[in-house]
Coordinates of C-alpha atoms in Angstrom, one line a residue:
X1 CA -21.8 5.5 -8.9
X2 CA -18.0 4.9 -9.0
X3 CA -16.4 5.3 -5.7
X4 CA -12.7 6.2 -5.4
X5 CA -11.3 5.3 -2.0
X6 CA -7.8 5.9 -0.9
X7 CA -8.3 4.7 2.7
X8 CA -6.7 1.6 3.9
X9 CA -8.7 -1.6 4.4
X10 CA -7.8 -3.5 7.6
X11 CA -6.5 -7.1 7.5
X12 CA -9.2 -8.4 9.8
X13 CA -11.5 -11.1 8.6
X14 CA -9.3 -12.0 5.6
X15 CA -8.8 -15.4 4.4
X16 CA -5.1 -16.4 4.4
X17 CA -3.1 -18.2 1.8
X18 CA -0.9 -21.1 2.7
X19 CA 1.3 -21.2 -0.4
X20 CA 4.4 -19.0 -0.2
X21 CA 5.1 -16.5 -3.0
X22 CA 8.2 -15.2 -4.9
X23 CA 8.6 -11.5 -4.4
X24 CA 11.0 -9.4 -6.5
X25 CA 11.9 -5.8 -5.7
X26 CA 14.0 -4.1 -8.3
X27 CA 14.6 -0.7 -10.0
X28 CA 17.0 2.2 -9.6
X29 CA 15.1 3.8 -6.8
X30 CA 15.7 3.5 -3.1
X31 CA 13.7 1.1 -0.9
X32 CA 14.4 -2.4 -2.1
X33 CA 16.5 -3.8 0.7
X34 CA 14.4 -1.7 3.2
X35 CA 11.2 -3.4 1.9
X36 CA 12.8 -6.8 2.5
X37 CA 13.7 -5.8 6.0
X38 CA 10.1 -4.6 6.6
X39 CA 8.8 -8.0 5.6
X40 CA 11.3 -9.7 7.9
X41 CA 10.2 -7.6 10.8
X42 CA 6.6 -8.3 10.1
X43 CA 7.2 -12.0 9.9
X44 CA 9.1 -11.9 13.2
X45 CA 6.4 -9.8 14.8
X46 CA 3.9 -12.5 14.0
X47 CA 6.0 -15.3 15.4
X48 CA 6.6 -13.8 18.8
X49 CA 3.0 -14.2 19.7
X50 CA 2.1 -17.4 17.9
X51 CA 3.3 -21.0 17.6
X52 CA 4.0 -20.5 13.9
X53 CA 7.5 -21.1 12.5
X54 CA 8.7 -17.7 11.5
X55 CA 12.5 -18.1 11.3
X56 CA 14.1 -15.9 8.7
X57 CA 17.3 -16.2 6.6
X58 CA 18.8 -12.9 5.4
X59 CA 21.3 -13.8 2.7
X60 CA 23.2 -10.8 1.4
X61 CA 25.1 -11.1 -1.9
X62 CA 27.7 -8.5 -2.9
X63 CA 27.9 -7.1 0.6
X64 CA 31.1 -8.3 2.1
X65 CA 31.8 -7.6 5.8
X66 CA 34.6 -5.2 5.1
X67 CA 32.1 -2.4 4.3
X68 CA 29.3 -0.8 6.3
X69 CA 25.8 -0.7 4.7
X70 CA 22.6 1.0 5.7
X71 CA 21.0 -2.3 6.7
X72 CA 23.8 -3.4 9.1
X73 CA 22.5 -1.6 12.1
X74 CA 18.9 -2.7 11.4
X75 CA 19.9 -6.3 11.2
X76 CA 21.9 -6.0 14.4
X77 CA 18.9 -4.5 16.1
X78 CA 16.8 -7.5 15.0
X79 CA 19.4 -10.0 16.0
X80 CA 19.7 -8.5 19.5
X81 CA 16.0 -8.6 20.0
X82 CA 15.3 -12.0 18.3
X83 CA 18.5 -14.0 18.0
X84 CA 16.6 -17.2 17.7
X85 CA 14.5 -16.0 14.8
X86 CA 16.9 -14.5 12.3
X87 CA 20.1 -15.8 10.6
X88 CA 22.3 -13.6 8.4
X89 CA 25.0 -14.6 5.8
X90 CA 27.0 -12.1 3.9
X91 CA 29.1 -12.8 0.8
X92 CA 31.1 -10.9 -1.8
X93 CA 33.7 -8.2 -1.7
X94 CA 33.2 -4.7 -0.2
X95 CA 33.6 -2.5 -3.3
X96 CA 31.3 -2.1 -6.3
X97 CA 32.5 -3.7 -9.6
X98 CA 31.2 -3.9 -13.1
X99 CA 31.0 -6.8 -15.6
X100 CA 34.5 -6.2 -16.9
X101 CA 36.0 -6.4 -13.3
X102 CA 34.7 -9.8 -12.2
X103 CA 37.3 -12.0 -10.4
X104 CA 37.4 -15.6 -9.4
X105 CA 36.8 -14.5 -5.9
X106 CA 33.5 -12.9 -7.0
X107 CA 32.3 -16.1 -8.6
X108 CA 33.3 -18.2 -5.6
X109 CA 31.6 -15.9 -3.2
X110 CA 28.4 -15.9 -5.3
X111 CA 28.4 -19.7 -5.4
X112 CA 29.1 -19.9 -1.6
X113 CA 26.0 -17.7 -1.0
X114 CA 23.9 -19.7 -3.4
X115 CA 25.0 -23.0 -1.8
X116 CA 23.8 -21.6 1.6
X117 CA 20.5 -20.4 -0.1
X118 CA 19.8 -23.8 -1.6
X119 CA 20.4 -25.6 1.7
X120 CA 18.1 -23.2 3.5
X121 CA 15.4 -23.5 0.9
X122 CA 15.5 -27.3 1.0
X123 CA 15.7 -27.5 4.8
X124 CA 12.1 -26.4 5.6
X125 CA 13.4 -24.5 8.6
X126 CA 12.6 -21.0 7.4
X127 CA 9.3 -19.2 6.7
X128 CA 11.1 -16.4 4.8
X129 CA 14.4 -16.4 2.8
X130 CA 15.6 -13.0 1.7
X131 CA 18.1 -13.1 -1.3
X132 CA 19.3 -9.5 -1.0
X133 CA 21.1 -8.3 -4.2
X134 CA 20.4 -11.6 -6.0
X135 CA 19.1 -9.6 -9.1
X136 CA 22.5 -8.0 -9.9
X137 CA 24.3 -11.3 -9.2
X138 CA 22.3 -12.9 -11.9
X139 CA 22.6 -9.9 -14.2
X140 CA 26.4 -10.1 -13.9
X141 CA 26.4 -13.8 -14.7
X142 CA 27.9 -14.8 -11.4
X143 CA 25.3 -17.6 -11.0
X144 CA 23.5 -19.7 -13.7
X145 CA 20.1 -18.2 -14.1
X146 CA 18.5 -21.6 -15.1
X147 CA 19.6 -23.3 -11.9
X148 CA 18.4 -20.5 -9.7
X149 CA 15.0 -20.4 -11.4
X150 CA 14.6 -24.2 -11.1
X151 CA 15.4 -24.1 -7.4
X152 CA 13.0 -21.2 -6.7
X153 CA 10.2 -22.9 -8.7
X154 CA 10.6 -26.0 -6.6
X155 CA 10.8 -24.4 -3.2
X156 CA 8.8 -25.8 -0.3
X157 CA 5.1 -24.8 -0.6
X158 CA 5.0 -22.6 2.5
X159 CA 8.2 -20.6 1.9
X160 CA 8.3 -17.0 1.0
X161 CA 11.3 -15.9 -1.2
X162 CA 12.2 -12.2 -1.5
X163 CA 14.8 -11.2 -4.1
X164 CA 16.1 -7.6 -4.3
X165 CA 18.4 -5.5 -6.3
X166 CA 18.6 -3.8 -9.7
X167 CA 18.4 -5.5 -13.1
X168 CA 16.3 -8.5 -12.3
X169 CA 16.6 -10.9 -15.3
X170 CA 13.5 -11.6 -17.3
X171 CA 13.4 -15.3 -16.3
X172 CA 13.2 -14.3 -12.7
X173 CA 10.4 -11.8 -13.3
X174 CA 8.5 -14.4 -15.3
X175 CA 8.2 -16.7 -12.3
X176 CA 7.8 -13.9 -9.7
X177 CA 4.3 -13.7 -8.1
X178 CA 5.0 -10.1 -7.0
X179 CA 7.2 -7.6 -8.9
X180 CA 7.6 -4.0 -7.5
X181 CA 9.9 -1.6 -9.3
X182 CA 11.3 1.3 -7.3
X183 CA 11.5 4.3 -9.8
X184 CA 13.6 7.3 -8.6
X185 CA 12.5 10.9 -9.0
X186 CA 14.8 13.9 -8.5
X187 CA 13.8 17.3 -7.1
X188 CA 16.2 20.3 -7.4
X189 CA 14.2 22.3 -4.8
X190 CA 15.5 20.1 -2.0
X191 CA 19.1 21.0 -2.9
X192 CA 18.3 24.6 -3.4
X193 CA 16.7 24.9 0.0
X194 CA 19.5 22.9 1.6
X195 CA 17.0 20.3 2.8
X196 CA 18.2 16.8 3.7
X197 CA 16.6 13.8 5.2
X198 CA 13.1 13.8 3.6
X199 CA 12.2 10.5 1.9
X200 CA 8.9 9.8 0.0
X201 CA 7.6 6.4 -1.0
X202 CA 4.6 6.5 -3.2
X203 CA 3.0 4.6 -6.1
X204 CA 0.6 1.7 -6.5
X205 CA 3.1 -1.1 -5.8
X206 CA 3.8 -3.1 -2.7
X207 CA 6.7 -1.8 -0.6
X208 CA 5.9 1.7 0.6
X209 CA 5.0 1.3 4.3
X210 CA 7.3 -1.8 4.4
X211 CA 10.2 0.3 3.3
X212 CA 9.4 2.8 6.0
X213 CA 9.5 0.0 8.6
X214 CA 13.0 -0.8 7.2
X215 CA 14.0 2.8 7.8
X216 CA 12.7 2.6 11.4
X217 CA 14.9 -0.4 12.0
X218 CA 17.9 1.4 10.5
X219 CA 17.4 4.3 12.8
X220 CA 17.1 2.1 15.9
X221 CA 20.2 0.1 14.7
X222 CA 22.2 3.3 14.7
X223 CA 21.3 4.1 18.3
X224 CA 20.7 0.9 20.2
X225 CA 23.7 1.6 22.4
X226 CA 22.5 5.2 23.1
X227 CA 19.1 4.9 24.7
X228 CA 16.6 7.6 23.5
X229 CA 19.1 9.2 21.1
X230 CA 17.6 7.6 18.1
X231 CA 13.9 7.5 19.0
X232 CA 11.5 6.8 16.2
X233 CA 7.9 8.0 15.9
X234 CA 5.5 6.1 13.6
X235 CA 2.5 8.3 12.9
X236 CA -0.2 6.6 10.8
X237 CA -3.2 8.3 9.1
X238 CA -6.4 6.5 7.8
X239 CA -5.7 3.6 10.2
X240 CA -8.0 4.1 13.2
X241 CA -8.8 0.4 13.6
X242 CA -6.7 -2.6 14.1
X243 CA -5.4 -5.5 12.0
X244 CA -3.3 -3.4 9.6
X245 CA -0.3 -4.6 7.7
X246 CA 2.3 -3.1 10.1
X247 CA 0.7 -4.0 13.4
X248 CA 2.8 -7.1 14.2
X249 CA 6.0 -5.4 13.0
X250 CA 5.5 -2.3 15.2
X251 CA 4.5 -4.5 18.1
X252 CA 7.8 -6.4 17.7
X253 CA 9.8 -3.1 17.7
X254 CA 8.1 -1.8 20.8
X255 CA 8.6 -5.1 22.6
X256 CA 12.4 -5.1 22.2
X257 CA 13.0 -1.3 22.2
X258 CA 10.2 0.2 24.2
X259 CA 12.1 3.4 25.0
X260 CA 13.0 4.0 21.3
X261 CA 9.7 3.5 19.4
X262 CA 6.5 5.6 19.8
X263 CA 3.4 4.8 17.7
X264 CA 0.4 6.9 17.1
X265 CA -2.5 6.3 14.7
X266 CA -5.6 8.3 13.6
X267 CA -8.6 8.0 11.4
X268 CA -11.7 5.8 11.3
X269 CA -11.7 2.1 10.9
X270 CA -13.1 2.4 7.4
X271 CA -12.3 3.3 3.8
X272 CA -12.5 7.1 3.2
X273 CA -14.2 7.6 -0.2
X274 CA -13.4 10.6 -2.3
X275 CA -16.4 12.9 -2.2
X276 CA -17.8 11.2 0.9
X277 CA -15.4 12.4 3.6
X278 CA -17.0 12.7 7.0
X279 CA -16.4 15.4 9.7
X280 CA -14.6 12.8 11.8
X281 CA -12.1 12.2 9.0
X282 CA -11.0 15.9 9.1
X283 CA -10.9 15.9 12.9
X284 CA -8.8 12.8 13.0
X285 CA -6.4 13.9 10.2
X286 CA -5.8 17.2 12.0
X287 CA -5.2 15.5 15.3
X288 CA -2.6 13.3 13.7
X289 CA -0.9 16.3 12.1
X290 CA -0.7 18.2 15.4
X291 CA 1.1 15.2 16.9
X292 CA 3.4 15.0 13.9
X293 CA 4.2 18.7 13.7
X294 CA 5.0 18.9 17.4
X295 CA 7.3 15.8 17.1
X296 CA 9.2 17.4 14.1
X297 CA 9.7 20.6 16.0
X298 CA 10.8 19.0 19.2
X299 CA 14.0 17.4 17.9
X300 CA 13.3 14.4 20.2
X301 CA 13.1 12.0 17.3
X302 CA 15.8 11.1 14.8
X303 CA 13.3 9.4 12.5
X304 CA 9.6 10.2 12.0
X305 CA 7.5 8.1 9.7
X306 CA 4.4 9.8 8.4
X307 CA 2.6 6.8 7.1
X308 CA -0.2 7.4 4.6
X309 CA 0.2 11.1 4.8
X310 CA 0.0 11.3 1.0
X311 CA -3.5 9.9 0.5
X312 CA -4.6 12.0 3.5
X313 CA -3.5 15.2 1.7
X314 CA -4.8 13.9 -1.6
X315 CA -8.3 13.5 0.0
X316 CA -8.0 17.1 1.1
X317 CA -8.3 16.1 4.8
X318 CA -5.2 18.3 5.4
X319 CA -3.9 21.4 3.7
X320 CA -0.5 21.3 2.1
X321 CA 1.0 24.6 3.2
X322 CA 1.5 23.8 6.9
X323 CA 3.2 20.6 5.9
X324 CA 5.7 22.4 3.6
X325 CA 6.4 24.9 6.3
X326 CA 7.0 22.3 9.0
X327 CA 9.3 20.3 6.7
X328 CA 11.3 23.4 5.9
X329 CA 11.8 24.1 9.6
X330 CA 12.6 20.5 10.7
X331 CA 15.9 19.9 12.6
X332 CA 18.7 19.0 10.1
X333 CA 19.4 15.6 11.8
X334 CA 15.8 14.5 11.8
X335 CA 14.8 12.1 9.0
X336 CA 11.2 12.3 7.8
X337 CA 9.8 9.3 5.9
X338 CA 6.4 9.9 4.1
X339 CA 4.4 7.1 2.5
X340 CA 1.3 6.5 0.5
X341 CA -0.1 6.7 -3.0
X342 CA -1.8 9.8 -4.3
X343 CA -3.3 11.0 -7.6
X344 CA -2.2 14.6 -7.3
X345 CA 1.4 15.4 -6.3
X346 CA 1.5 17.8 -3.4
X347 CA 4.1 20.6 -3.1
X348 CA 6.1 19.0 -0.4
X349 CA 7.3 16.3 -2.8
X350 CA 9.7 19.0 -4.1
X351 CA 11.6 18.9 -0.8
X352 CA 12.4 15.2 -1.0
X353 CA 16.0 14.2 -1.2
X354 CA 14.8 10.6 -1.9
X355 CA 11.6 10.0 -3.9
X356 CA 10.8 6.4 -4.9
X357 CA 7.7 5.6 -6.8
X358 CA 6.8 1.9 -6.3
X359 CA 5.5 0.7 -9.6
X360 CA 3.4 -2.5 -9.5
X361 CA 4.2 -4.8 -12.4
X362 CA 2.7 -7.9 -10.9
X363 CA 0.9 -8.7 -7.6
X364 CA -0.4 -12.1 -6.6
X365 CA -3.5 -10.4 -5.0
X366 CA -4.6 -9.4 -8.5
X367 CA -4.6 -13.0 -9.5
X368 CA -7.0 -14.0 -6.8
X369 CA -4.3 -15.2 -4.4
X370 CA -5.1 -14.6 -0.7
X371 CA -2.8 -12.5 1.4
X372 CA -0.7 -14.0 4.2
X373 CA -0.5 -12.9 7.8
X374 CA 3.1 -12.1 8.7
X375 CA 4.1 -11.3 5.1
X376 CA 1.3 -9.1 3.7
X377 CA -0.3 -8.1 7.0

């Protein structure tokens, strides 16, 4: 009998890989830089409780300091909490430009960033190097692709490299161990209802819950000087055990901002197979929804992450109608982030102002490569 499970397997009792991988997040949809931030948070979360080297470099191309970006507050929040574990370098000018508008300054700034990246990669000081917006830099011809590919292919064995941005060149995708594409979907109903602040991340690719963690960081970053004004709730379904991919990251958030981050989980510590749902699965799903619904109505939270709500609904552990009603009534300034894959698209997807489908082109796990604590879980 074929069993179709949508539940989430824990990270406990897994073998761990030693060799670092090359991750590429590209596509026109939202969530690429957020996913990178989520991996950074996860890596830092691991390092605060172990002796492992988990220092991170966040190198941001095309994001000059004259302009504010969504990630700025998130990075500030990380640097306040863990100044010894994260370095940031920004290069480029503040405004968007196309291939016909490239200046000498653009080329010099791209080269400056790449020189920093090469030094960091060679140093052995970092466990993760994020090359944010490297993909469009290569696509614009601001850096020689061959040189970048050669450097990445010869990186230290342990080092994880994360490249983000639209239009990743074919040569980079060829050497990538993981390639997730964020594909955007648009829903007119959200605009018709005047609904804002609902984001959905679905699909089979890596980056959904990780992007949600990036959003949590962004929310905290906006309110770190206003205690409790930007509180975040992370509500997780189908994750009743321990050892899940987000545990270290959430623990890191709660350690540095205990008054700003609440975390609840529900479900059994087991895969929920379609057609083999147990009574406890329904009870736990409903318990989680009651917490989430009350949180949405309260207005106490500026960001609420409903992690793995999609597969919970897809497994028919929760009805769709109450979710639609609650989303329609949410406070205007409360952001709702919904994650998880699903086979059947529920009606509340029509209310999303941002809907990114994370499409898996390549994943090292499918090639028999073990996952790594602090990066994958």
